[in-house]
Amino acid sequence: KGGCEVFLGNYSLWHEREQKRAKDADAARVTPTPKRAEPAAPTSAAAQPPRPKKKDKRKGPYSSLRMEELEKRIEAIEGEIARVDAAINDPNTWSDPTKGTKLTEKREELAAKLVPLEEEWKERLE
């Protein structure tokens, strides 16, 4: 969001407008706004909303893995993705369209496996 604006007129007109804006802003700050009545606080425990439960950090499918094992799995999948990418980028692969399609599907599967592993890894870092 930039601070540039188009003004049609000369400097004197612009300066006059800016002074009026500043004066209007000062007047708005001086006039107090009426305060709203605060709602009465609930007195009984039943009237209070339930407290949100703390997020259980051990809910993911990979939560039982140690950090080292989690990192090994991430590295293995990333390595497989790199090999599939290399095969996809090979022009000879596309001489057989079914082979290219299978490799693309394989890459999508690997990427889908990688997402929950990376999410678990990021949660543990926080």
PDB file of C-alpha atoms in Angstrom:
ATOM      1  CA  LYS A   1       0.000   0.000   0.000  1.00  0.00           C
ATOM      2  CA  GLY A   2       1.841   3.041  -1.238  1.00  0.00           C
ATOM      3  CA  GLY A   3       1.498   6.663  -0.269  1.00  0.00           C
ATOM      4  CA  CYS A   4       1.263   8.079  -3.771  1.00  0.00           C
ATOM      5  CA  GLU A   5      -1.882   9.882  -4.864  1.00  0.00           C
ATOM      6  CA  VAL A   6      -2.812  11.966  -7.859  1.00  0.00           C
ATOM      7  CA  PHE A   7      -3.784  15.568  -7.107  1.00  0.00           C
ATOM      8  CA  LEU A   8      -5.164  17.795  -9.805  1.00  0.00           C
ATOM      9  CA  GLY A   9      -4.041  21.307  -8.973  1.00  0.00           C
ATOM     10  CA  ASN A  10      -0.977  23.255  -7.939  1.00  0.00           C
ATOM     11  CA  TYR A  11       1.046  23.142  -4.738  1.00  0.00           C
ATOM     12  CA  SER A  12      -0.931  25.924  -3.047  1.00  0.00           C
ATOM     13  CA  LEU A  13      -4.223  24.055  -3.516  1.00  0.00           C
ATOM     14  CA  TRP A  14      -2.664  20.804  -2.297  1.00  0.00           C
ATOM     15  CA  HIS A  15      -1.144  22.514   0.758  1.00  0.00           C
ATOM     16  CA  GLU A  16      -4.478  24.128   1.604  1.00  0.00           C
ATOM     17  CA  ARG A  17      -6.242  20.767   1.374  1.00  0.00           C
ATOM     18  CA  GLU A  18      -3.633  19.097   3.615  1.00  0.00           C
ATOM     19  CA  GLN A  19      -4.016  21.808   6.268  1.00  0.00           C
ATOM     20  CA  LYS A  20      -7.800  21.302   6.225  1.00  0.00           C
ATOM     21  CA  ARG A  21      -7.343  17.526   6.572  1.00  0.00           C
ATOM     22  CA  ALA A  22      -4.996  18.003   9.535  1.00  0.00           C
ATOM     23  CA  LYS A  23      -7.435  20.393  11.211  1.00  0.00           C
ATOM     24  CA  ASP A  24     -10.329  17.952  10.680  1.00  0.00           C
ATOM     25  CA  ALA A  25      -8.247  15.099  12.086  1.00  0.00           C
ATOM     26  CA  ASP A  26      -7.390  17.153  15.191  1.00  0.00           C
ATOM     27  CA  ALA A  27     -11.069  18.010  15.692  1.00  0.00           C
ATOM     28  CA  ALA A  28     -11.999  14.340  15.430  1.00  0.00           C
ATOM     29  CA  ARG A  29      -9.424  13.423  18.081  1.00  0.00           C
ATOM     30  CA  VAL A  30     -10.674  16.099  20.484  1.00  0.00           C
ATOM     31  CA  THR A  31     -14.346  15.097  20.454  1.00  0.00           C
ATOM     32  CA  PRO A  32     -14.799  12.176  22.841  1.00  0.00           C
ATOM     33  CA  THR A  33     -16.677   9.180  21.581  1.00  0.00           C
ATOM     34  CA  PRO A  34     -19.536   7.988  23.786  1.00  0.00           C
ATOM     35  CA  LYS A  35     -18.653   4.857  25.735  1.00  0.00           C
ATOM     36  CA  ARG A  36     -20.795   1.790  25.369  1.00  0.00           C
ATOM     37  CA  ALA A  37     -22.224   0.107  28.398  1.00  0.00           C
ATOM     38  CA  GLU A  38     -20.240  -2.989  29.261  1.00  0.00           C
ATOM     39  CA  PRO A  39     -22.292  -6.193  29.362  1.00  0.00           C
ATOM     40  CA  ALA A  40     -22.560  -7.759  32.788  1.00  0.00           C
ATOM     41  CA  ALA A  41     -19.984 -10.452  33.404  1.00  0.00           C
ATOM     42  CA  PRO A  42     -21.417 -13.946  33.775  1.00  0.00           C
ATOM     43  CA  THR A  43     -21.430 -15.010  37.395  1.00  0.00           C
ATOM     44  CA  SER A  44     -22.074 -18.730  37.183  1.00  0.00           C
ATOM     45  CA  ALA A  45     -19.725 -21.325  35.781  1.00  0.00           C
ATOM     46  CA  ALA A  46     -22.467 -22.561  33.450  1.00  0.00           C
ATOM     47  CA  ALA A  47     -22.761 -19.137  31.820  1.00  0.00           C
ATOM     48  CA  GLN A  48     -19.055 -18.980  30.985  1.00  0.00           C
ATOM     49  CA  PRO A  49     -17.987 -20.344  27.603  1.00  0.00           C
ATOM     50  CA  PRO A  50     -15.888 -23.499  27.749  1.00  0.00           C
ATOM     51  CA  ARG A  51     -12.162 -22.984  27.585  1.00  0.00           C
ATOM     52  CA  PRO A  52     -10.534 -24.104  24.371  1.00  0.00           C
ATOM     53  CA  LYS A  53      -8.529 -27.262  24.832  1.00  0.00           C
ATOM     54  CA  LYS A  54      -4.811 -27.039  24.363  1.00  0.00           C
ATOM     55  CA  LYS A  55      -3.703 -28.457  21.059  1.00  0.00           C
ATOM     56  CA  ASP A  56      -2.381 -31.944  21.501  1.00  0.00           C
ATOM     57  CA  LYS A  57       0.971 -31.955  19.765  1.00  0.00           C
ATOM     58  CA  ARG A  58       0.979 -35.746  19.522  1.00  0.00           C
ATOM     59  CA  LYS A  59      -2.015 -36.284  17.217  1.00  0.00           C
ATOM     60  CA  GLY A  60      -0.425 -36.672  13.792  1.00  0.00           C
ATOM     61  CA  PRO A  61       0.194 -40.049  12.159  1.00  0.00           C
ATOM     62  CA  TYR A  62       3.941 -39.491  12.506  1.00  0.00           C
ATOM     63  CA  SER A  63       3.875 -38.177  16.066  1.00  0.00           C
ATOM     64  CA  SER A  64       5.314 -41.396  17.468  1.00  0.00           C
ATOM     65  CA  LEU A  65       8.495 -41.090  15.388  1.00  0.00           C
ATOM     66  CA  ARG A  66      11.673 -39.671  16.836  1.00  0.00           C
ATOM     67  CA  MET A  67      12.933 -36.489  15.200  1.00  0.00           C
ATOM     68  CA  GLU A  68      15.869 -38.319  13.592  1.00  0.00           C
ATOM     69  CA  GLU A  69      13.569 -40.927  12.038  1.00  0.00           C
ATOM     70  CA  LEU A  70      11.218 -38.206  10.829  1.00  0.00           C
ATOM     71  CA  GLU A  71      14.109 -36.374   9.163  1.00  0.00           C
ATOM     72  CA  LYS A  72      15.362 -39.612   7.563  1.00  0.00           C
ATOM     73  CA  ARG A  73      11.940 -40.271   6.044  1.00  0.00           C
ATOM     74  CA  ILE A  74      11.713 -36.706   4.739  1.00  0.00           C
ATOM     75  CA  GLU A  75      15.178 -37.006   3.171  1.00  0.00           C
ATOM     76  CA  ALA A  76      14.304 -40.366   1.594  1.00  0.00           C
ATOM     77  CA  ILE A  77      11.109 -39.043   0.015  1.00  0.00           C
ATOM     78  CA  GLU A  78      12.858 -35.888  -1.176  1.00  0.00           C
ATOM     79  CA  GLY A  79      15.528 -38.100  -2.774  1.00  0.00           C
ATOM     80  CA  GLU A  80      12.868 -40.176  -4.535  1.00  0.00           C
ATOM     81  CA  ILE A  81      11.184 -36.993  -5.763  1.00  0.00           C
ATOM     82  CA  ALA A  82      14.521 -35.772  -7.127  1.00  0.00           C
ATOM     83  CA  ARG A  83      15.030 -39.067  -9.014  1.00  0.00           C
ATOM     84  CA  VAL A  84      11.495 -38.935 -10.437  1.00  0.00           C
ATOM     85  CA  ASP A  85      11.998 -35.296 -11.445  1.00  0.00           C
ATOM     86  CA  ALA A  86      15.206 -36.226 -13.249  1.00  0.00           C
ATOM     87  CA  ALA A  87      13.368 -38.979 -15.124  1.00  0.00           C
ATOM     88  CA  ILE A  88      10.484 -36.638 -15.971  1.00  0.00           C
ATOM     89  CA  ASN A  89      12.931 -34.053 -17.313  1.00  0.00           C
ATOM     90  CA  ASP A  90      14.630 -36.628 -19.539  1.00  0.00           C
ATOM     91  CA  PRO A  91      13.318 -36.138 -23.110  1.00  0.00           C
ATOM     92  CA  ASN A  92      13.498 -39.905 -23.772  1.00  0.00           C
ATOM     93  CA  THR A  93      10.875 -40.470 -21.075  1.00  0.00           C
ATOM     94  CA  TRP A  94       8.237 -38.729 -23.128  1.00  0.00           C
ATOM     95  CA  SER A  95       8.736 -40.987 -26.154  1.00  0.00           C
ATOM     96  CA  ASP A  96       6.386 -43.283 -24.231  1.00  0.00           C
ATOM     97  CA  PRO A  97       3.511 -41.118 -22.914  1.00  0.00           C
ATOM     98  CA  THR A  98       2.325 -43.759 -20.431  1.00  0.00           C
ATOM     99  CA  LYS A  99       5.757 -43.798 -18.800  1.00  0.00           C
ATOM    100  CA  GLY A 100       5.677 -40.013 -18.425  1.00  0.00           C
ATOM    101  CA  THR A 101       2.170 -40.148 -16.987  1.00  0.00           C
ATOM    102  CA  LYS A 102       3.151 -42.860 -14.494  1.00  0.00           C
ATOM    103  CA  LEU A 103       6.165 -40.845 -13.375  1.00  0.00           C
ATOM    104  CA  THR A 104       4.017 -37.753 -12.911  1.00  0.00           C
ATOM    105  CA  GLU A 105       1.522 -39.739 -10.827  1.00  0.00           C
ATOM    106  CA  LYS A 106       4.390 -41.204  -8.781  1.00  0.00           C
ATOM    107  CA  ARG A 107       5.703 -37.692  -8.097  1.00  0.00           C
ATOM    108  CA  GLU A 108       2.263 -36.536  -6.934  1.00  0.00           C
ATOM    109  CA  GLU A 109       2.024 -39.529  -4.573  1.00  0.00           C
ATOM    110  CA  LEU A 110       5.457 -38.800  -3.127  1.00  0.00           C
ATOM    111  CA  ALA A 111       4.629 -35.120  -2.673  1.00  0.00           C
ATOM    112  CA  ALA A 112       1.405 -36.100  -0.873  1.00  0.00           C
ATOM    113  CA  LYS A 113       3.405 -38.362   1.479  1.00  0.00           C
ATOM    114  CA  LEU A 114       5.888 -35.582   2.148  1.00  0.00           C
ATOM    115  CA  VAL A 115       3.330 -32.977   3.286  1.00  0.00           C
ATOM    116  CA  PRO A 116       2.299 -34.574   6.633  1.00  0.00           C
ATOM    117  CA  LEU A 117       5.909 -35.433   7.432  1.00  0.00           C
ATOM    118  CA  GLU A 118       6.992 -31.833   6.894  1.00  0.00           C
ATOM    119  CA  GLU A 119       4.033 -30.529   8.914  1.00  0.00           C
ATOM    120  CA  GLU A 120       4.976 -32.778  11.836  1.00  0.00           C
ATOM    121  CA  TRP A 121       8.594 -31.637  11.556  1.00  0.00           C
ATOM    122  CA  LYS A 122       7.580 -27.947  11.559  1.00  0.00           C
ATOM    123  CA  GLU A 123       5.289 -28.428  14.579  1.00  0.00           C
ATOM    124  CA  ARG A 124       8.125 -29.949  16.556  1.00  0.00           C
ATOM    125  CA  LEU A 125      10.388 -27.020  15.761  1.00  0.00           C
ATOM    126  CA  GLU A 126       7.880 -24.586  17.269  1.00  0.00           C
TER     127      GLU A 126
END
